[in-house]
Coordinates of C-alpha atoms in Angstrom, one line a residue:
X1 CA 118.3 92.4 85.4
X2 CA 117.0 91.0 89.0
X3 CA 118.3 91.8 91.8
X4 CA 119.5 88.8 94.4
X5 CA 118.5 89.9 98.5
X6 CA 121.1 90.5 100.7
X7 CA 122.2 87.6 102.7
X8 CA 121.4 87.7 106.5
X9 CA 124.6 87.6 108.7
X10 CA 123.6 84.1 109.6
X11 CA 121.9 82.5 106.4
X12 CA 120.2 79.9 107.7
X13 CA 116.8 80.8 108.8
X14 CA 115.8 80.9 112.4
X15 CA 112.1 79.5 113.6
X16 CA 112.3 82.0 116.2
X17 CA 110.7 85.4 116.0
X18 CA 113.9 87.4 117.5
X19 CA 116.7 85.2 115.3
X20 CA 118.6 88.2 113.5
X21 CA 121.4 90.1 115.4
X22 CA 120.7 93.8 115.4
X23 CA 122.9 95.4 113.3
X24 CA 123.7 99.7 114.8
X25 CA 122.0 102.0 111.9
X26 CA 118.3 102.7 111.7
X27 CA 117.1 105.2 109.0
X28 CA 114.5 106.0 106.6
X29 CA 112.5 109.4 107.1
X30 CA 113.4 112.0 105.1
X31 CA 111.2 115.1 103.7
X32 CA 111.5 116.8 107.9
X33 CA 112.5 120.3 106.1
X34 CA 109.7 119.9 103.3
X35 CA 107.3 118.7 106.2
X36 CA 107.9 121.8 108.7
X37 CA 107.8 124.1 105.7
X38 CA 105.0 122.9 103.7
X39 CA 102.6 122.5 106.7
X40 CA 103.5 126.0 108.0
X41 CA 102.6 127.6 104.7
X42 CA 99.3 125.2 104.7
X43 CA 98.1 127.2 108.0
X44 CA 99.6 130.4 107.4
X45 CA 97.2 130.1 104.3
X46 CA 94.9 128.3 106.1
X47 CA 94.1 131.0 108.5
X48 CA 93.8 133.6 105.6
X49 CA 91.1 131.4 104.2
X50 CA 89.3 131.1 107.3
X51 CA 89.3 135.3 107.9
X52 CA 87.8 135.4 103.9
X53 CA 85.4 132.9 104.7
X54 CA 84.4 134.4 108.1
X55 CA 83.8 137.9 106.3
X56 CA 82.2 136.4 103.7
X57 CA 79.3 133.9 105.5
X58 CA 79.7 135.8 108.8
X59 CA 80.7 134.4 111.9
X60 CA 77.8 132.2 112.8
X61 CA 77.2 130.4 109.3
X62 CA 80.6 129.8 109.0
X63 CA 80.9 127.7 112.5
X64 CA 77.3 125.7 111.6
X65 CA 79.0 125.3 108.0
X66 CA 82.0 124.1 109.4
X67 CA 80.3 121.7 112.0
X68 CA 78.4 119.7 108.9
X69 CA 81.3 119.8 107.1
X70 CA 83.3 117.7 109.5
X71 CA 80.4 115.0 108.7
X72 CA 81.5 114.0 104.9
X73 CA 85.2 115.0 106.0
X74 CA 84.8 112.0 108.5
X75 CA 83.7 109.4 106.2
X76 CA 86.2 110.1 103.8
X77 CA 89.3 109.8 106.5
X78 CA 87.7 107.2 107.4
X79 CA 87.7 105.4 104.0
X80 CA 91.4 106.8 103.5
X81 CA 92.5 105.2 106.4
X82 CA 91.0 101.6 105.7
X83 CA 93.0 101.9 102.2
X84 CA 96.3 103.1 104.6
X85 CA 96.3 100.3 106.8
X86 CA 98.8 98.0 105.0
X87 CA 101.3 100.2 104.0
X88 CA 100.5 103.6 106.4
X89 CA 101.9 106.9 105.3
X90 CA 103.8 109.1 107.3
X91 CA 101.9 111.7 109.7
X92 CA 103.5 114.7 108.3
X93 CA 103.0 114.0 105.0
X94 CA 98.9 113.3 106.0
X95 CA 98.7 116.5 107.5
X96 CA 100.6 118.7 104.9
X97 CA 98.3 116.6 102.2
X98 CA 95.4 117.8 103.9
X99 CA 96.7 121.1 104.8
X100 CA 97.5 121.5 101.3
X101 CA 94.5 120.4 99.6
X102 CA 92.0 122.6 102.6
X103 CA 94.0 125.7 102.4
X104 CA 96.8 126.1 99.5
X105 CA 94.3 124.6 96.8
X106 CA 91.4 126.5 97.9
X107 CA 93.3 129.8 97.7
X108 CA 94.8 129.2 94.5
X109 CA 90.8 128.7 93.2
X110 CA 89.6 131.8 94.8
X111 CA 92.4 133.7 93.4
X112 CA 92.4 132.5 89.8
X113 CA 88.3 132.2 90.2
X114 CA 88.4 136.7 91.1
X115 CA 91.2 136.9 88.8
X116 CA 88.6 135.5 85.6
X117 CA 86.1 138.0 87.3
X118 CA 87.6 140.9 87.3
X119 CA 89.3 140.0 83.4
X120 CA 85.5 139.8 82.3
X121 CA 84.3 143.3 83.7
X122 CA 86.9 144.6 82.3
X123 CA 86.7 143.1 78.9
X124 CA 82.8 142.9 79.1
X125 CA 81.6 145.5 81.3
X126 CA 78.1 144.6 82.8
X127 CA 78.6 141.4 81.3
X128 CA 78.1 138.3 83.6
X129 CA 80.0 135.0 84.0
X130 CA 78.5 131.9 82.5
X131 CA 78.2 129.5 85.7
X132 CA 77.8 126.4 83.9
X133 CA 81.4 127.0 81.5
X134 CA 82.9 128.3 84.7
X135 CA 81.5 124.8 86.6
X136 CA 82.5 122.3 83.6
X137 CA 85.7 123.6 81.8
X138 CA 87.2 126.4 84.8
X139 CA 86.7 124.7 88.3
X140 CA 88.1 121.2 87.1
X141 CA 91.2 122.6 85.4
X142 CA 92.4 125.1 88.4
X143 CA 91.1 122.7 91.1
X144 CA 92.4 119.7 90.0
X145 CA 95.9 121.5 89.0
X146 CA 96.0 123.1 92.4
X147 CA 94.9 119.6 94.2
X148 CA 97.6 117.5 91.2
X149 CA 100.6 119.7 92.4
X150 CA 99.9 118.9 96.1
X151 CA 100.2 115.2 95.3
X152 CA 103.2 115.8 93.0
X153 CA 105.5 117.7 95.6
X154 CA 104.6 114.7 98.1
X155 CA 106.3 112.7 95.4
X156 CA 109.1 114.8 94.9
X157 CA 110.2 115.5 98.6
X158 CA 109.2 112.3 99.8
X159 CA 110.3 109.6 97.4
X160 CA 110.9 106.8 100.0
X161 CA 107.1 106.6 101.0
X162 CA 105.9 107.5 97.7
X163 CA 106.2 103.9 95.9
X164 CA 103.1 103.0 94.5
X165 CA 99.3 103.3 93.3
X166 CA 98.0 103.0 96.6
X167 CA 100.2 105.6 98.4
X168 CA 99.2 108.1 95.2
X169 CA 95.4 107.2 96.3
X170 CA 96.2 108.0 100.1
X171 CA 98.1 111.0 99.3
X172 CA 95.4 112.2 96.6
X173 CA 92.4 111.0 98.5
X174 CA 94.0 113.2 101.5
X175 CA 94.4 116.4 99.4
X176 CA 91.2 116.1 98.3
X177 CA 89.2 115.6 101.4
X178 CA 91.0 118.9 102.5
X179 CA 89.6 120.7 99.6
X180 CA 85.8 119.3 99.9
X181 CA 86.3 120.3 103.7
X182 CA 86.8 123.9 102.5
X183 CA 85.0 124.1 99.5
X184 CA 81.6 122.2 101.6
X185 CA 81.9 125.1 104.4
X186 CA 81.8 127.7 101.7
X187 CA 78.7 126.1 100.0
X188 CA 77.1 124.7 103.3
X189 CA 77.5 128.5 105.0
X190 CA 76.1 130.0 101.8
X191 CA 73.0 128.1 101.5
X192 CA 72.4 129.0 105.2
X193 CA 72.7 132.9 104.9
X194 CA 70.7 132.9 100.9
X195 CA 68.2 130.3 101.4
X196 CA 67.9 129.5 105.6
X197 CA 67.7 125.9 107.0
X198 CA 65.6 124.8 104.1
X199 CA 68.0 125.3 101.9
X200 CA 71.2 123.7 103.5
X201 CA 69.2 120.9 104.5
X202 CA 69.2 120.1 100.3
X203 CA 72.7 121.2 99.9
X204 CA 74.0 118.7 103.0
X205 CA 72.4 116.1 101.7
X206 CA 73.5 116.5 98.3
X207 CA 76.8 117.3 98.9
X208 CA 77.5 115.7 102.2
X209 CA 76.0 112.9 101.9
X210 CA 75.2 111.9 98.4
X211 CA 78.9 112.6 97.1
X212 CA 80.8 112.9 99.9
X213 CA 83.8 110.8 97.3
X214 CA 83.4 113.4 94.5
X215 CA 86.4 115.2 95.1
X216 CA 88.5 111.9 95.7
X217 CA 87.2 110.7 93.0
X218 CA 88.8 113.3 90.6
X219 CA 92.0 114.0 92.6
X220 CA 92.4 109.9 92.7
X221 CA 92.9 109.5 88.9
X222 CA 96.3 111.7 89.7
X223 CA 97.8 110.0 92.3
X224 CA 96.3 106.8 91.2
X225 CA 98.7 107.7 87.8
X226 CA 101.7 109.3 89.8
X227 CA 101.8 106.2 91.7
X228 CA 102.2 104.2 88.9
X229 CA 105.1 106.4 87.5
X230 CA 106.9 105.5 91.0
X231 CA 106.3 102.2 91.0
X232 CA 108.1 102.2 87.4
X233 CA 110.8 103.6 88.5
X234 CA 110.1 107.3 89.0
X235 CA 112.8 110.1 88.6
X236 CA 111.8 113.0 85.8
X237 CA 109.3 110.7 84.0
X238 CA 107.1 110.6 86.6
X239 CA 106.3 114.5 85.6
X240 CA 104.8 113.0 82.4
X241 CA 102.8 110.7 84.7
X242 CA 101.0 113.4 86.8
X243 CA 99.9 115.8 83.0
X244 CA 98.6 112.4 82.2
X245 CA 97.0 111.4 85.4
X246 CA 95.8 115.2 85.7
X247 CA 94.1 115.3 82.6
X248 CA 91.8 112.0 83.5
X249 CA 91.1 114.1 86.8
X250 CA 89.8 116.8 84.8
X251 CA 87.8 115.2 82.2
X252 CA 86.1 113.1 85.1
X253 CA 85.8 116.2 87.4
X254 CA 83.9 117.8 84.0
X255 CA 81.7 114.8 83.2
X256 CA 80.3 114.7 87.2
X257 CA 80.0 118.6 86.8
X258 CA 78.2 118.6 83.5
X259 CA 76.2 115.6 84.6
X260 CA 74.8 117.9 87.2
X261 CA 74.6 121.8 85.3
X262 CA 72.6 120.5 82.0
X263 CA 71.2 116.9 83.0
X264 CA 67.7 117.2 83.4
X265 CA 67.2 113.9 85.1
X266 CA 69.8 114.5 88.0
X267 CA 68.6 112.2 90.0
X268 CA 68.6 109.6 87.5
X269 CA 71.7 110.3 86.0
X270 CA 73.2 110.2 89.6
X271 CA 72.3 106.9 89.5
X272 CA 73.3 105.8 86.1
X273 CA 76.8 107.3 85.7
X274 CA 77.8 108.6 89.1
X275 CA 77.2 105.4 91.2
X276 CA 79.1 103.0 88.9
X277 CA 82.0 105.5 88.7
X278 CA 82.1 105.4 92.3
X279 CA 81.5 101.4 92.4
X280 CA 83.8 101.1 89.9
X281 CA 86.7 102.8 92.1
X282 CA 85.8 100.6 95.0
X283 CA 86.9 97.8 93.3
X284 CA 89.6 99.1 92.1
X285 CA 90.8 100.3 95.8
X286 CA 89.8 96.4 96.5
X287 CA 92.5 95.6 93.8
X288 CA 95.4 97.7 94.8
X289 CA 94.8 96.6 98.1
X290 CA 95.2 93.1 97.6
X291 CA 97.6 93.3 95.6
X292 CA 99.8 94.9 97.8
X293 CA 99.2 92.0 100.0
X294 CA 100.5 90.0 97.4
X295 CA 103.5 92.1 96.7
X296 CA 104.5 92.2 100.2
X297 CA 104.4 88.0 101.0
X298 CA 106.5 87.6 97.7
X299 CA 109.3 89.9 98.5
X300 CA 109.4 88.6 102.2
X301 CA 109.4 85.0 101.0
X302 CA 112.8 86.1 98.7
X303 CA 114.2 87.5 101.4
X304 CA 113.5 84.7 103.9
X305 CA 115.0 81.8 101.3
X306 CA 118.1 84.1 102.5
X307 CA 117.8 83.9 106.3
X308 CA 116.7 87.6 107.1
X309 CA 113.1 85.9 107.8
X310 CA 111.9 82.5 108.5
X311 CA 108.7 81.0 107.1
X312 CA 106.6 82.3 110.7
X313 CA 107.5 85.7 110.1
X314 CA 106.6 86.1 106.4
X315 CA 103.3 84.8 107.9
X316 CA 102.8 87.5 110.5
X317 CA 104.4 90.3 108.6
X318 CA 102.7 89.8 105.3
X319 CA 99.3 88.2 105.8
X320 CA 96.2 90.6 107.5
X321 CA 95.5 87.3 110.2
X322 CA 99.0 87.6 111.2
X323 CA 99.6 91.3 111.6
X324 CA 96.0 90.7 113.7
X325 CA 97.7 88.3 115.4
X326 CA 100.7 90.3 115.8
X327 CA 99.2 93.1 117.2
X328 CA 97.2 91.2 119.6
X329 CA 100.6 89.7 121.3
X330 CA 102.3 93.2 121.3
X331 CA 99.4 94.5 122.9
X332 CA 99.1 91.5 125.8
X333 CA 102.3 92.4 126.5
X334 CA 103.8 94.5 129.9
X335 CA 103.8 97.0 128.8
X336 CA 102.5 97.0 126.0
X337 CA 104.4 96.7 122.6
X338 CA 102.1 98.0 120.1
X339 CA 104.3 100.6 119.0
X340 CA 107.0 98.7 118.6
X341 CA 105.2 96.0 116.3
X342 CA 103.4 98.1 114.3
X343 CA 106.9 100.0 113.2
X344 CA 108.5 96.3 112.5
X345 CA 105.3 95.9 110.1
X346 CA 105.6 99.7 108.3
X347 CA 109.4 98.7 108.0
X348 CA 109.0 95.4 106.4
X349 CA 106.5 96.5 104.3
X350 CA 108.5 99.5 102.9
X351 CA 111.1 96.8 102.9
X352 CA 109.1 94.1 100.1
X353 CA 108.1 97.2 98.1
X354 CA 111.5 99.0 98.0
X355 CA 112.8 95.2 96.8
X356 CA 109.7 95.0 94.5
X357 CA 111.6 98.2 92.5
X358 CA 114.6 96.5 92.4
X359 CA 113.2 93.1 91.5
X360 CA 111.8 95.7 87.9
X361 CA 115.3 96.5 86.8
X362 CA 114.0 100.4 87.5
X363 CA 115.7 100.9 90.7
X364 CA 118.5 103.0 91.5
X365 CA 121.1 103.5 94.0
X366 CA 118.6 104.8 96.4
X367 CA 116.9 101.6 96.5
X368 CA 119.5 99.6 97.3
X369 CA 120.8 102.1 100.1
X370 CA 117.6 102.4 100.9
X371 CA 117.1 98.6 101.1
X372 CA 120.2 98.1 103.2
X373 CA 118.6 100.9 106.1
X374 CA 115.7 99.1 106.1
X375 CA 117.1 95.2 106.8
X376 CA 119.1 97.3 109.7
X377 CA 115.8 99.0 111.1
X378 CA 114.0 95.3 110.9
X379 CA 116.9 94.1 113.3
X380 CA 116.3 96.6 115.5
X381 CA 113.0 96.6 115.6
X382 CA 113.1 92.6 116.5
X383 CA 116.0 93.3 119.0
X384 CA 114.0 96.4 120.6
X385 CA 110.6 93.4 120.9
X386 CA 112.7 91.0 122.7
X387 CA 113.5 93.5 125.2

């Protein structure tokens, strides 16, 4: 069953920029409890990692460790924040992502990882874990489930920015760039104290530089999945959507790790399996991101048939030339107005999206509360430009 816009107080459609009254209610946040909570926990934990890693590596590999490790850290957040531009995520939920993924994640594998240990010696004493079962069937299950659930309680506390593929990728992409943050101080720091600059020369390069995507690779496939399970509607099902999105992270997190423990070409197989898998996700961020573009101009267009935009606006709020363009006023401005026109652009873009679920037939009385806020919050922001 569609779902007709809600007619602007004044239906017929203004060529100016500033035309809609501003009605008095802004809203749309959400998740402040979840946020305060969840990113205390990430450095309460946080900081118990960093005292095991210190005692582990000692004090001076773990600061070189940590220094090449904000190298492939920064070329990921930098990719994650390309894919964020059109639709950008919320701050808090960034840094608990991260948080999560650098500190919650990585304890939960050191735990379960001495938990296995100690089961062994006691079950097999003397006996010795095998590295290459532990690399291809342990790591991927508890990482990936540790990293998945991350993702998943960004979804459940967060609903309202959680409404598609690409916001899974962000929020996954994010987690994940935590964990390799971690986990590459750990390995960098070791290959310094075992094998001296030699050897973490080969490890940086392999792991920082090489496959600096790995872990956002794997951790992708979930919120890639989750994301899909919001856009269809979300509620309970989406559970069903994160086993099956976490189970694709796991069998790809096993092929890249078994490509690398009993390959004996690695180099070559690098080449052959792990560079298309990587090229392949590149296009399909290319994709996503377009068609959010496309999204976003059809939903506005529906909404400006009904006077809440004219044909200008759509222009500037749904194309990349005209948010450019858009930007470029605010910031001529004195004082500036950035800030103020990059909120009208997040709220009109959460407002085509939230109209796209409705639009499905899978929306819910959320969305069209949801959609009212955010027509009120595009009023304001125009009435707060003009100023």
């Amino acid at each position: 069953m569609s779902h007709a816009p809600v007619p602007a107080q004044n239906p017929t459609p203004s060529p100016s920029l500033w035309a809609a009254p501003p009605p008095p209610q802004r809203a749309r946040s959400g998740g402040a409890a979840f946020a305060i909570v969840g990113i205390l926990l990430g450095v309460v934990v946080g900081l118990l990692v960093l005292a095991y890693l210190a005692v582990a590596l000692g004090v001076s590999a773990l600061a070189i460790g940590s220094l090449l490790a904000v190298v492939p850290l920064a070329i990921v957040l930098l990719a994650v924040r390309w894919v964020d531009r059109w639709e950008p995520e919320p701050r808090w939920a960034l840094w608990f992502a991260f948080l999560w993924g650098a500190a919650v994640s990585v304890a939960a594998a050191l735990i379960i990882d001495l938990g296995l240990q100690l089961l062994l010696a006691f079950a097999e004493p003397g006996g010795s874990p095998n590295e290459a079962m532990a690399a291809v069937v342990q790591a991927p299950i508890v990482e990936e489930t540790a990293k998945g659930i991350g993702v998943l309680l960004l979804y459940a506390f967060s609903r309202s920015h959680f409404d598609g593929p690409v916001d899974g990728l962000v929020y996954a992409a994010t987690v994940a760039a935590g964990f390799a943050f971690t986990e590459n101080i750990l390995y960098f720091g070791a290959a310094l104290a075992e094998g001296g600059a030699g050897e973490l020369g080969a490890v940086f390069v392999v792991r920082g530089l090489f496959s600096p995507f790995a872990h956002v690779l794997f951790t992708a496939c979930t919120g890639l999945v989750i994301g899909i399970g919001a856009r269809r509607g979300g509620g309970a099902g989406v559970v069903g959507w994160f086993l099956l999105g976490l189970a694709a992270a796991v069998l790809l997190h096993a092929l890249w790790n078994g490509s690398l423990a009993f390959a004996d070409d690695a180099v070559g197989l690098y080449f052959t399996v792990q560079v298309p898998i990587f090229v392949g996700a590149v296009l399909l961020t290319f994709f996503l991101r377009r068609q959010e573009v496309r999204v976003t101009r059809a939903r506005l267009g529906e909404y400006a048939a009904v006077g809440w935009f004219s044909a200008a606006e759509v222009e500037m709020l749904a194309t990349p030339a005209g948010r450019r363009r858009a930007r470029a006023w605010a910031r001529s401005q004195t004082p500036p107005r950035t800030a103020l026109m990059r909120r009208l652009i997040a709220d009109a873009t959460h407002l085509a999206f939230n109209r796209h679920v409705l639009v499905s037939g899978r929306g819910d009385v959320r969305h069209v509360t949801d959609e009212r806020l955010l027509l009120d919050a595009v009023a304001i922001d125009r009435a707060a430009l003009q100023r």
